[in-house]
CSV table of C-alpha atoms and ligand atoms in Angstrom, one decimal:
chain,number,residue,atom,x,y,z
A,1,MET,CA,0.1,0.1,0.0
A,2,LEU,CA,1.4,3.4,-1.1
A,3,THR,CA,-0.2,6.6,0.6
A,4,THR,CA,0.5,10.3,-0.5
A,5,ILE,CA,0.2,13.3,1.9
A,6,GLN,CA,-0.3,15.7,-0.4
A,7,GLY,CA,0.7,19.7,-0.3
A,8,GLY,CA,0.6,20.0,3.7
A,9,ARG,CA,3.2,22.3,5.7
A,10,VAL,CA,5.8,19.3,6.6
A,11,ILE,CA,7.9,20.3,10.0
A,12,ASP,CA,10.0,18.2,11.2
A,13,PRO,CA,11.8,20.6,14.0
A,14,GLY,CA,15.3,21.5,13.0
A,15,ARG,CA,15.6,19.7,9.7
A,16,LEU,CA,12.6,20.6,7.7
A,17,ASP,CA,9.6,23.2,7.2
A,18,THR,CA,8.1,23.2,3.3
A,19,ILE,CA,5.5,22.2,1.5
A,20,ALA,CA,6.1,18.8,0.5
A,21,ASP,CA,4.1,15.3,-0.3
A,22,ILE,CA,5.1,12.6,1.7
A,23,ILE,CA,4.9,9.2,0.2
A,24,VAL,CA,4.2,6.2,2.8
A,25,GLU,CA,4.5,2.8,1.7
A,26,ASP,CA,3.7,0.0,4.0
A,27,ASP,CA,4.9,1.2,7.4
A,28,GLN,CA,7.6,3.2,6.2
A,29,ILE,CA,8.4,6.7,4.7
A,30,LEU,CA,9.7,6.3,1.0
A,31,GLU,CA,10.0,9.7,0.5
A,32,ILE,CA,9.8,13.4,0.7
A,33,ILE,CA,8.7,15.8,-2.2
A,34,ALA,CA,8.8,19.5,-2.2
A,35,PRO,CA,7.2,21.6,-5.1
A,36,GLY,CA,9.2,21.2,-8.3
A,37,GLN,CA,10.9,17.9,-7.4
A,38,THR,CA,9.6,15.2,-8.9
A,39,VAL,CA,9.2,11.3,-7.9
A,40,THR,CA,12.0,8.7,-8.2
A,41,PRO,CA,11.2,6.5,-11.1
A,42,GLU,CA,11.7,4.0,-8.5
A,43,THR,CA,8.8,5.5,-6.8
A,44,GLU,CA,6.7,5.8,-9.6
A,45,SER,CA,7.3,2.0,-10.6
A,46,ARG,CA,6.2,1.3,-7.2
A,47,ALA,CA,2.9,3.4,-7.2
A,48,ALA,CA,1.9,1.7,-10.6
A,49,GLU,CA,2.0,-1.5,-8.8
A,50,ALA,CA,1.2,-1.1,-5.6
A,51,LEU,CA,-2.8,0.0,-4.1
A,52,SER,CA,-2.4,3.6,-3.8
A,53,GLN,CA,-4.4,6.5,-1.6
A,54,THR,CA,-4.1,9.9,-1.2
A,55,ILE,CA,-4.6,12.1,1.9
A,56,ASP,CA,-5.1,16.0,1.2
A,57,ALA,CA,-3.3,18.2,3.3
A,58,THR,CA,-3.5,21.2,1.7
A,59,GLY,CA,-3.5,24.0,4.7
A,60,LYS,CA,-2.5,21.4,7.0
A,61,ILE,CA,0.6,20.8,9.2
A,62,VAL,CA,2.2,17.6,8.6
A,63,CYS,CA,4.9,16.8,11.8
A,64,PRO,CA,6.4,13.7,13.2
A,65,GLY,CA,3.7,11.5,15.4
A,66,LEU,CA,3.6,13.1,18.8
A,67,ILE,CA,4.8,11.4,21.7
A,68,ASP,CA,3.0,11.8,25.0
A,69,MET,CA,5.7,11.0,27.6
A,70,HIS,CA,3.5,11.0,30.9
A,71,VAL,CA,0.1,9.4,30.8
A,72,HIS,CA,-1.8,7.1,33.4
A,73,LEU,CA,-3.9,4.0,31.6
A,74,ARG,CA,-4.8,2.6,34.9
A,75,GLU,CA,-4.6,-1.1,33.4
A,76,PRO,CA,-3.9,-3.3,35.1
A,77,GLY,CA,-6.2,-2.7,38.3
A,78,HIS,CA,-8.5,0.4,37.6
A,79,GLU,CA,-10.0,-0.6,34.5
A,80,HIS,CA,-13.0,1.7,35.3
A,81,LYS,CA,-10.9,4.8,34.9
A,82,GLU,CA,-9.3,3.5,31.5
A,83,THR,CA,-8.2,0.9,30.0
A,84,ILE,CA,-4.8,0.1,27.7
A,85,GLU,CA,-7.3,0.3,24.5
A,86,THR,CA,-9.3,3.2,25.8
A,87,GLY,CA,-6.3,5.1,26.4
A,88,ALA,CA,-4.7,4.3,23.7
A,89,ARG,CA,-7.5,5.0,21.5
A,90,ALA,CA,-7.7,8.4,23.3
A,91,ALA,CA,-4.2,8.9,22.4
A,92,ALA,CA,-4.8,8.4,18.3
A,93,TRP,CA,-7.9,10.9,18.8
A,94,GLY,CA,-5.3,13.5,20.5
A,95,GLY,CA,-2.8,13.2,17.8
A,96,PHE,CA,-0.5,11.0,19.7
A,97,THR,CA,1.1,8.3,17.9
A,98,ALA,CA,3.1,7.2,21.3
A,99,VAL,CA,2.5,7.5,24.8
A,100,CYS,CA,4.6,6.0,28.0
A,101,CYS,CA,2.5,4.8,30.7
A,102,MET,CA,3.2,5.6,34.3
A,103,PRO,CA,3.8,2.3,36.7
A,104,ASN,CA,1.4,3.2,39.4
A,105,THR,CA,-1.1,0.8,38.3
A,106,ASP,CA,-2.4,-2.3,40.5
A,107,PRO,CA,0.0,-4.5,40.5
A,108,VAL,CA,2.5,-2.0,39.7
A,109,ASN,CA,4.9,-2.5,36.6
A,110,ASP,CA,8.0,-3.4,38.5
A,111,ASN,CA,8.2,-6.3,36.9
A,112,CYS,CA,8.3,-8.3,33.4
A,113,ASP,CA,4.7,-9.7,34.0
A,114,VAL,CA,2.8,-6.4,34.1
A,115,THR,CA,5.5,-4.6,31.3
A,116,GLU,CA,4.4,-7.7,28.8
A,117,PHE,CA,0.9,-7.4,30.0
A,118,ILE,CA,0.8,-3.9,29.0
A,119,LEU,CA,2.3,-4.1,25.8
A,120,SER,CA,0.3,-7.2,24.5
A,121,LYS,CA,-2.8,-5.3,25.6
A,122,ALA,CA,-1.3,-2.2,23.5
A,123,ALA,CA,-0.6,-4.6,20.7
A,124,ARG,CA,-4.2,-5.9,20.2
A,125,ALA,CA,-5.7,-2.1,20.3
A,126,LYS,CA,-3.6,-1.0,17.5
A,127,LYS,CA,-3.8,2.6,18.0
A,128,ALA,CA,-1.2,4.4,19.2
A,129,ARG,CA,2.1,2.9,20.5
A,130,VAL,CA,2.2,2.3,24.2
A,131,TYR,CA,5.7,2.7,25.9
A,132,PRO,CA,5.5,1.1,29.6
A,133,VAL,CA,7.4,3.1,32.1
A,134,GLY,CA,8.8,0.8,35.1
A,135,ALA,CA,8.9,1.7,39.0
A,136,ILE,CA,12.1,3.1,40.2
A,137,SER,CA,11.0,1.4,43.6
A,138,MET,CA,9.8,-1.9,44.1
A,139,GLY,CA,5.7,-1.6,44.6
A,140,LEU,CA,6.3,2.3,44.5
A,141,ALA,CA,7.2,1.8,48.2
A,142,GLY,CA,10.6,3.9,48.0
A,143,ARG,CA,12.4,1.3,49.6
A,144,LYS,CA,14.3,-1.1,47.5
A,145,ILE,CA,15.6,-0.6,43.8
A,146,GLY,CA,13.4,-2.2,40.8
A,147,ASP,CA,15.6,-4.5,38.6
A,148,PHE,CA,15.8,-2.2,35.7
A,149,GLU,CA,18.0,-4.3,33.9
A,150,GLN,CA,15.2,-6.7,33.2
A,151,LEU,CA,12.6,-4.2,33.0
A,152,LYS,CA,14.5,-2.8,30.0
A,153,ALA,CA,14.8,-6.3,28.7
A,154,CYS,CA,11.0,-6.7,28.8
A,155,GLY,CA,10.4,-3.3,27.1
A,156,VAL,CA,10.3,-0.1,29.4
A,157,VAL,CA,11.8,2.9,28.2
A,158,ALA,CA,12.1,4.8,31.4
A,159,VAL,CA,12.1,4.4,35.1
A,160,SER,CA,9.7,6.4,37.6
A,161,ASP,CA,7.8,6.2,41.1
A,162,ASP,CA,5.4,8.7,39.8
A,163,GLY,CA,2.2,9.5,41.8
A,164,ASN,CA,4.9,9.2,44.3
A,165,PRO,CA,8.5,11.1,44.7
A,166,VAL,CA,11.6,9.2,45.4
A,167,MET,CA,12.0,10.4,49.1
A,168,ASP,CA,15.6,8.6,50.0
A,169,ASP,CA,18.1,10.5,48.7
A,170,ARG,CA,20.5,7.7,48.2
A,171,LEU,CA,17.8,5.1,46.4
A,172,MET,CA,17.3,8.5,44.0
A,173,ARG,CA,21.3,8.1,44.0
A,174,ASP,CA,21.5,4.8,42.9
A,175,ALA,CA,18.5,4.9,40.6
A,176,LEU,CA,20.4,7.7,38.3
A,177,THR,CA,23.5,5.8,38.5
A,178,VAL,CA,22.0,2.3,37.5
A,179,ALA,CA,19.4,3.9,34.8
A,180,SER,CA,22.3,5.9,33.4
A,181,ARG,CA,24.6,2.5,32.7
A,182,LEU,CA,21.4,1.1,30.9
A,183,GLU,CA,20.7,4.1,28.8
A,184,LEU,CA,17.3,4.2,31.1
A,185,ALA,CA,15.6,7.8,31.5
A,186,VAL,CA,14.7,8.2,35.0
A,187,ILE,CA,11.4,10.6,35.2
A,188,SER,CA,11.0,12.3,38.8
A,189,HIS,CA,8.2,12.9,40.0
A,190,CYS,CA,9.2,16.0,42.5
A,191,GLU,CA,7.7,16.5,45.6
A,192,ASP,CA,8.9,16.7,49.2
A,193,LEU,CA,6.2,14.9,51.4
A,194,ASN,CA,7.1,16.7,54.2
A,195,LEU,CA,6.5,20.1,52.8
A,196,ALA,CA,3.6,19.1,51.1
A,197,ALA,CA,1.7,17.0,54.1
A,198,GLY,CA,-1.5,17.7,54.3
A,199,GLY,CA,-2.1,20.2,51.2
A,200,VAL,CA,-4.6,19.7,49.2
A,201,MET,CA,-4.2,22.8,46.8
A,202,ASN,CA,-1.7,25.8,46.0
A,203,ALA,CA,-0.6,27.6,49.3
A,204,GLY,CA,-2.1,31.4,48.5
A,205,PRO,CA,-4.8,33.7,48.8
A,206,VAL,CA,-7.3,31.2,47.5
A,207,ALA,CA,-6.1,27.9,49.2
A,208,ALA,CA,-7.0,30.6,52.4
A,209,GLU,CA,-10.4,31.9,50.9
A,210,LEU,CA,-11.5,28.1,50.4
A,211,ASN,CA,-10.2,27.1,53.9
A,212,LEU,CA,-8.2,24.4,52.6
A,213,ALA,CA,-4.8,23.4,53.5
A,214,GLY,CA,-2.0,24.7,50.9
A,215,ILE,CA,1.2,22.9,49.5
A,216,PRO,CA,4.0,25.5,49.0
A,217,ASN,CA,6.1,25.9,45.7
A,218,ALA,CA,8.8,24.8,47.9
A,219,SER,CA,7.7,21.1,48.0
A,220,GLU,CA,8.3,20.7,44.5
A,221,SER,CA,11.5,23.0,43.8
A,222,GLU,CA,13.3,21.9,46.5
A,223,MET,CA,13.0,18.4,45.5
A,224,VAL,CA,14.1,19.6,41.9
A,225,LYS,CA,17.1,21.1,43.0
A,226,ARG,CA,18.4,18.0,45.1
A,227,ASP,CA,17.5,16.1,42.0
A,228,ILE,CA,20.0,18.6,40.1
A,229,ALA,CA,22.5,17.9,42.7
A,230,LEU,CA,22.3,14.0,42.5
A,231,SER,CA,22.8,14.4,38.7
A,232,LYS,CA,25.7,16.7,39.2
A,233,ALA,CA,26.9,14.1,41.8
A,234,THR,CA,26.6,11.0,39.3
A,235,GLY,CA,26.8,12.7,35.9
A,236,ALA,CA,23.4,10.5,35.6
A,237,PRO,CA,20.7,12.3,33.5
A,238,VAL,CA,17.4,13.3,34.9
A,239,HIS,CA,13.9,14.2,33.7
A,240,ILE,CA,11.8,16.2,35.9
A,241,ALA,CA,8.4,15.5,35.4
A,242,HIS,CA,5.4,18.0,35.5
A,243,VAL,CA,6.9,21.3,36.4
A,244,SER,CA,4.6,23.4,38.0
A,245,THR,CA,6.5,26.5,40.1
A,246,ALA,CA,8.9,29.4,39.3
A,247,GLU,CA,11.5,28.0,41.7
A,248,SER,CA,11.5,25.1,39.8
A,249,VAL,CA,12.0,27.1,36.4
A,250,VAL,CA,14.4,29.2,38.0
A,251,ALA,CA,16.7,25.8,39.0
A,252,MET,CA,16.2,24.3,35.8
A,253,ARG,CA,17.4,27.2,34.0
A,254,GLN,CA,20.7,27.5,35.9
A,255,ALA,CA,21.2,23.4,36.0
A,256,LYS,CA,21.1,23.9,31.9
A,257,SER,CA,23.3,27.1,32.0
A,258,GLU,CA,25.9,24.6,33.7
A,259,GLY,CA,26.0,21.7,31.2
A,260,LEU,CA,23.9,19.5,33.2
A,261,ALA,CA,22.1,16.2,31.7
A,262,VAL,CA,18.7,17.9,33.0
A,263,THR,CA,15.5,17.9,31.2
A,264,ALA,CA,12.3,18.8,32.3
A,265,GLU,CA,8.3,18.8,31.1
A,266,THR,CA,5.1,20.8,32.0
A,267,ALA,CA,1.7,20.1,31.1
A,268,PRO,CA,-0.9,22.5,29.8
A,269,HIS,CA,-3.0,23.2,32.8
A,270,TYR,CA,0.3,24.5,34.2
A,271,PHE,CA,0.8,27.1,31.5
A,272,LEU,CA,-3.3,27.6,30.9
A,273,LEU,CA,-4.4,27.6,34.8
A,274,THR,CA,-4.1,29.1,37.9
A,275,ASP,CA,-5.1,27.8,41.5
A,276,ALA,CA,-8.3,30.3,40.8
A,277,ALA,CA,-9.6,27.9,38.8
A,278,VAL,CA,-10.3,25.7,41.7
A,279,ARG,CA,-13.1,28.4,42.7
A,280,GLU,CA,-14.7,27.6,39.4
A,281,TRP,CA,-13.9,23.9,38.7
A,282,GLY,CA,-13.7,22.4,42.2
A,283,THR,CA,-12.2,18.7,41.8
A,284,HIS,CA,-11.7,19.4,38.4
A,285,ALA,CA,-9.0,21.4,39.1
A,286,LYS,CA,-7.2,19.3,41.6
A,287,MET,CA,-4.2,18.0,40.8
A,288,ASN,CA,-0.6,17.0,42.0
A,289,PRO,CA,1.2,19.0,41.8
A,290,PRO,CA,-1.6,21.5,42.3
A,291,LEU,CA,-2.3,24.5,39.9
A,292,ARG,CA,-0.2,27.1,41.0
A,293,SER,CA,-0.2,31.3,41.0
A,294,GLU,CA,-0.2,33.4,37.8
A,295,ASN,CA,3.5,34.2,38.8
A,296,ASP,CA,4.1,30.7,38.5
A,297,ARG,CA,2.2,30.5,35.2
A,298,ALA,CA,4.1,33.6,33.5
A,299,ALA,CA,7.3,31.9,34.5
A,300,ILE,CA,6.2,28.2,32.9
A,301,ARG,CA,5.6,30.2,29.9
A,302,GLN,CA,8.7,31.7,30.2
A,303,GLY,CA,10.5,28.6,30.8
A,304,LEU,CA,9.0,27.1,27.4
A,305,ALA,CA,10.0,30.0,25.3
A,306,ASP,CA,13.2,30.0,26.4
A,307,GLY,CA,14.0,26.1,26.2
A,308,THR,CA,14.4,25.8,30.1
A,309,ILE,CA,11.2,23.4,29.7
A,310,ASP,CA,12.3,20.8,27.1
A,311,ALA,CA,8.7,19.1,26.5
A,312,ILE,CA,4.8,19.2,26.9
A,313,ALA,CA,2.9,16.2,28.3
A,314,THR,CA,-0.3,15.7,29.7
A,315,ASP,CA,-0.1,13.9,32.6
A,316,HIS,CA,-3.4,12.3,31.3
A,317,ALA,CA,-4.9,11.0,34.8
A,318,PRO,CA,-8.4,9.6,34.3
A,319,HIS,CA,-10.9,9.1,37.4
A,320,SER,CA,-14.3,8.0,37.3
A,321,GLU,CA,-17.1,10.3,38.7
A,322,ARG,CA,-17.4,9.3,42.0
A,323,GLU,CA,-13.8,9.9,42.6
A,324,LYS,CA,-14.3,13.3,41.9
A,325,ALA,CA,-17.9,13.8,42.9
A,326,VAL,CA,-16.8,14.1,46.7
A,327,ALA,CA,-15.1,16.6,49.3
A,328,PHE,CA,-12.3,18.8,47.6
A,329,GLU,CA,-9.9,17.1,50.4
A,330,THR,CA,-10.9,13.4,49.5
A,331,ALA,CA,-11.1,13.9,45.6
A,332,ALA,CA,-8.5,12.0,43.5
A,333,ASN,CA,-5.7,14.3,41.9
A,334,GLY,CA,-5.4,14.6,38.3
A,335,ILE,CA,-7.5,15.4,34.8
A,336,ILE,CA,-7.5,13.7,31.7
A,337,GLY,CA,-5.8,15.5,28.8
A,338,LEU,CA,-4.7,13.5,25.6
A,339,GLU,CA,-7.7,14.6,23.4
A,340,THR,CA,-7.1,18.4,24.3
A,341,ALA,CA,-3.5,18.7,24.4
A,342,VAL,CA,-2.7,20.0,21.1
A,343,SER,CA,-5.7,22.3,20.7
A,344,LEU,CA,-4.5,24.0,24.2
A,345,SER,CA,-0.7,23.6,23.6
A,346,LEU,CA,-1.6,25.8,20.3
A,347,LYS,CA,-2.3,28.5,22.1
A,348,LEU,CA,1.2,28.8,23.3
A,349,VAL,CA,1.8,29.9,19.3
A,350,GLN,CA,-1.4,31.4,19.0
A,351,ASP,CA,-0.3,33.8,22.1
A,352,GLY,CA,3.4,34.2,20.5
A,353,VAL,CA,5.1,32.4,23.4
A,354,ILE,CA,6.8,29.9,20.9
A,355,SER,CA,6.7,28.9,17.3
A,356,LEU,CA,4.9,26.3,15.9
A,357,THR,CA,8.0,24.0,15.3
A,358,GLU,CA,9.3,24.8,18.7
A,359,LEU,CA,5.9,23.5,20.1
A,360,ILE,CA,6.1,20.3,17.8
A,361,ALA,CA,9.3,19.8,19.0
A,362,LYS,CA,8.0,19.8,22.7
A,363,MET,CA,5.9,17.4,21.7
A,364,SER,CA,7.8,15.0,19.4
A,365,THR,CA,11.2,15.1,18.6
A,366,HIS,CA,12.5,16.2,22.3
A,367,PRO,CA,10.3,13.8,24.3
A,368,ALA,CA,12.1,11.3,21.6
A,369,ARG,CA,15.3,12.4,22.5
A,370,ILE,CA,14.9,11.9,26.4
A,371,LEU,CA,13.8,8.6,25.7
A,372,GLY,CA,16.1,7.5,23.2
A,373,LEU,CA,13.2,6.8,20.8
A,374,GLU,CA,12.9,6.8,16.9
A,375,CYS,CA,10.6,10.2,16.0
A,376,GLY,CA,11.3,12.4,12.7
A,377,LEU,CA,10.3,12.6,8.9
A,378,GLN,CA,12.8,10.9,6.5
A,379,PRO,CA,13.0,8.8,4.0
A,380,GLY,CA,13.5,5.3,5.4
A,381,GLY,CA,12.0,6.0,8.7
A,382,THR,CA,8.8,4.8,10.3
A,383,ALA,CA,5.7,6.6,9.2
A,384,ASP,CA,4.6,7.7,12.5
A,385,ILE,CA,2.8,11.1,11.4
A,386,THR,CA,0.1,13.4,12.7
A,387,ILE,CA,-1.5,16.0,10.8
A,388,ILE,CA,-2.8,19.2,12.4
A,389,ASP,CA,-5.6,21.2,11.1
A,390,PRO,CA,-4.5,24.8,12.5
A,391,ASP,CA,-7.3,26.8,11.8
A,392,VAL,CA,-10.3,24.9,12.8
A,393,VAL,CA,-12.4,26.3,15.7
A,394,TYR,CA,-14.6,23.9,17.7
A,395,LYS,CA,-16.1,23.4,21.1
A,396,VAL,CA,-14.8,20.8,23.4
A,397,ASP,CA,-17.3,18.5,24.1
A,398,ALA,CA,-16.1,15.9,26.7
A,399,VAL,CA,-18.9,13.4,26.4
A,400,ARG,CA,-17.2,12.6,22.6
A,401,PHE,CA,-14.4,11.5,24.2
A,402,GLN,CA,-12.5,8.2,23.7
A,403,SER,CA,-11.1,8.0,27.1
A,404,LEU,CA,-13.4,6.3,29.8
A,405,SER,CA,-12.9,8.9,32.3
A,406,ARG,CA,-14.6,12.7,32.0
A,407,ASN,CA,-12.4,14.6,34.4
A,408,CYS,CA,-11.9,17.7,32.2
A,409,PRO,CA,-11.8,21.3,33.1
A,410,PHE,CA,-11.5,22.2,29.4
A,411,ASP,CA,-15.1,20.7,28.6
A,412,GLY,CA,-17.1,23.8,26.9
A,413,TRP,CA,-13.7,25.6,25.5
A,414,ARG,CA,-13.5,26.9,22.3
A,415,LEU,CA,-10.3,26.2,20.7
A,416,THR,CA,-8.7,27.0,17.7
A,417,GLY,CA,-6.7,23.9,15.7
A,418,ARG,CA,-6.7,20.1,16.6
A,419,PRO,CA,-5.1,17.1,15.1
A,420,VAL,CA,-7.3,15.6,11.9
A,421,LEU,CA,-5.0,12.6,11.1
A,422,THR,CA,-2.7,10.1,13.3
A,423,MET,CA,-0.6,7.6,11.3
A,424,VAL,CA,1.1,4.6,13.1
A,425,GLY,CA,3.5,2.4,11.5
A,426,GLY,CA,1.8,3.8,8.2
A,427,ARG,CA,-1.7,3.0,9.0
A,428,VAL,CA,-4.2,5.4,9.7
A,429,VAL,CA,-5.6,5.0,13.4
A,430,TYR,CA,-7.9,8.0,13.3
A,431,HIS,CA,-9.0,10.6,11.3
A,432,ASP,CA,-11.5,13.3,10.6
A,433,LEU,CA,-11.2,14.2,7.1
A,434,LYS,CA,-14.4,14.4,5.1
A,435,GLU,CA,-12.5,13.3,1.8
A,436,TYR,CA,-10.5,10.9,3.0
A,437,LYS,CA,-11.9,7.3,2.9
A,438,ASP,CA,-10.4,4.1,4.8
A,439,SER,CA,-9.3,1.8,3.0
B,1,LIG,ZN1,3.5,12.7,39.0
């Protein structure tokens, strides 16, 4: 099968930004043809032999398949919130060709049985690629380091205790050292549990007004500083998950200026919302780390603009209605994000914070580089491709989400731009193009 993606603006960050046709054969990119160039005789003869189809991408952005390096798919153990199949489907609908799923399932992904279970479920779903993240500590208990070598052999792409911090400095140091030797990324959920203890939202005037216990910025930033210090001491890379505070951005910026191997991600809610959202949306604005102040939000945007924050991830955290329809103090943390992330992140481009190319890099090539995954648009490469319509205006309707959960504060928002086609290994796994017919 030969597929021609015709006439789109092809952006491969740092390498390509031009109107071009992309020819895909089976699971690979065969050729990228800029205007004025002609198809090679070889491609032409293959086109004559193969079944072929055309996707009209005029006026659209064609970019490397987007990678969400931080999602929770809930299976095994919490299938009422999400399954690997529904999560992978939501990813495809959201323009993601790959997601990395965190190990805080039940049982925890700290062994090959769970890793292989996830991979087999994902293979059956045939939607986005699912890359499992293994636990740093056995059972996420923070005491004994996991068997990273075995986890890597079974297919994990990174390790993390996400949901929990690694409070034990020595365990974290050992994890960085071992993971670095194995070339496995370490994704750190930075939270000092002693400083955060009892808090349920950002510490500040809104928490005081609502009479809710606050979580100070230092609970995150002090752990970011610890991880930077451990990275410096060991020479091992560390990736900081879901950065939410101004102080963390400052620490990251300083570490990068020293040339340390530290990288960071943030999520759309941290550059779009502040803790004031708790007033309006209650538990649908409860997450960990919490939504912060306007000063923090501005610092996150600045960190995205100057490259201090490398990646945008969703921290997609599905919860059922009954886990959110309770008192704020007892409600589960997190919101879903896969199906709104591209549209919400495009706001950064619309607001002039970063360029479109930078946005694509933060959602594709940068996460790929951090995780050691293939990504990009080049002849001979895997045909993982996302097509985005940058101009379409629509209203978010959570009822139509593929995710099993509906905990989304962005329901009803009017947004501009969204993914209209997702191709994984040459297969169209999602599209919203009237003129395109599934073959
Ligand atoms: Zn986390």
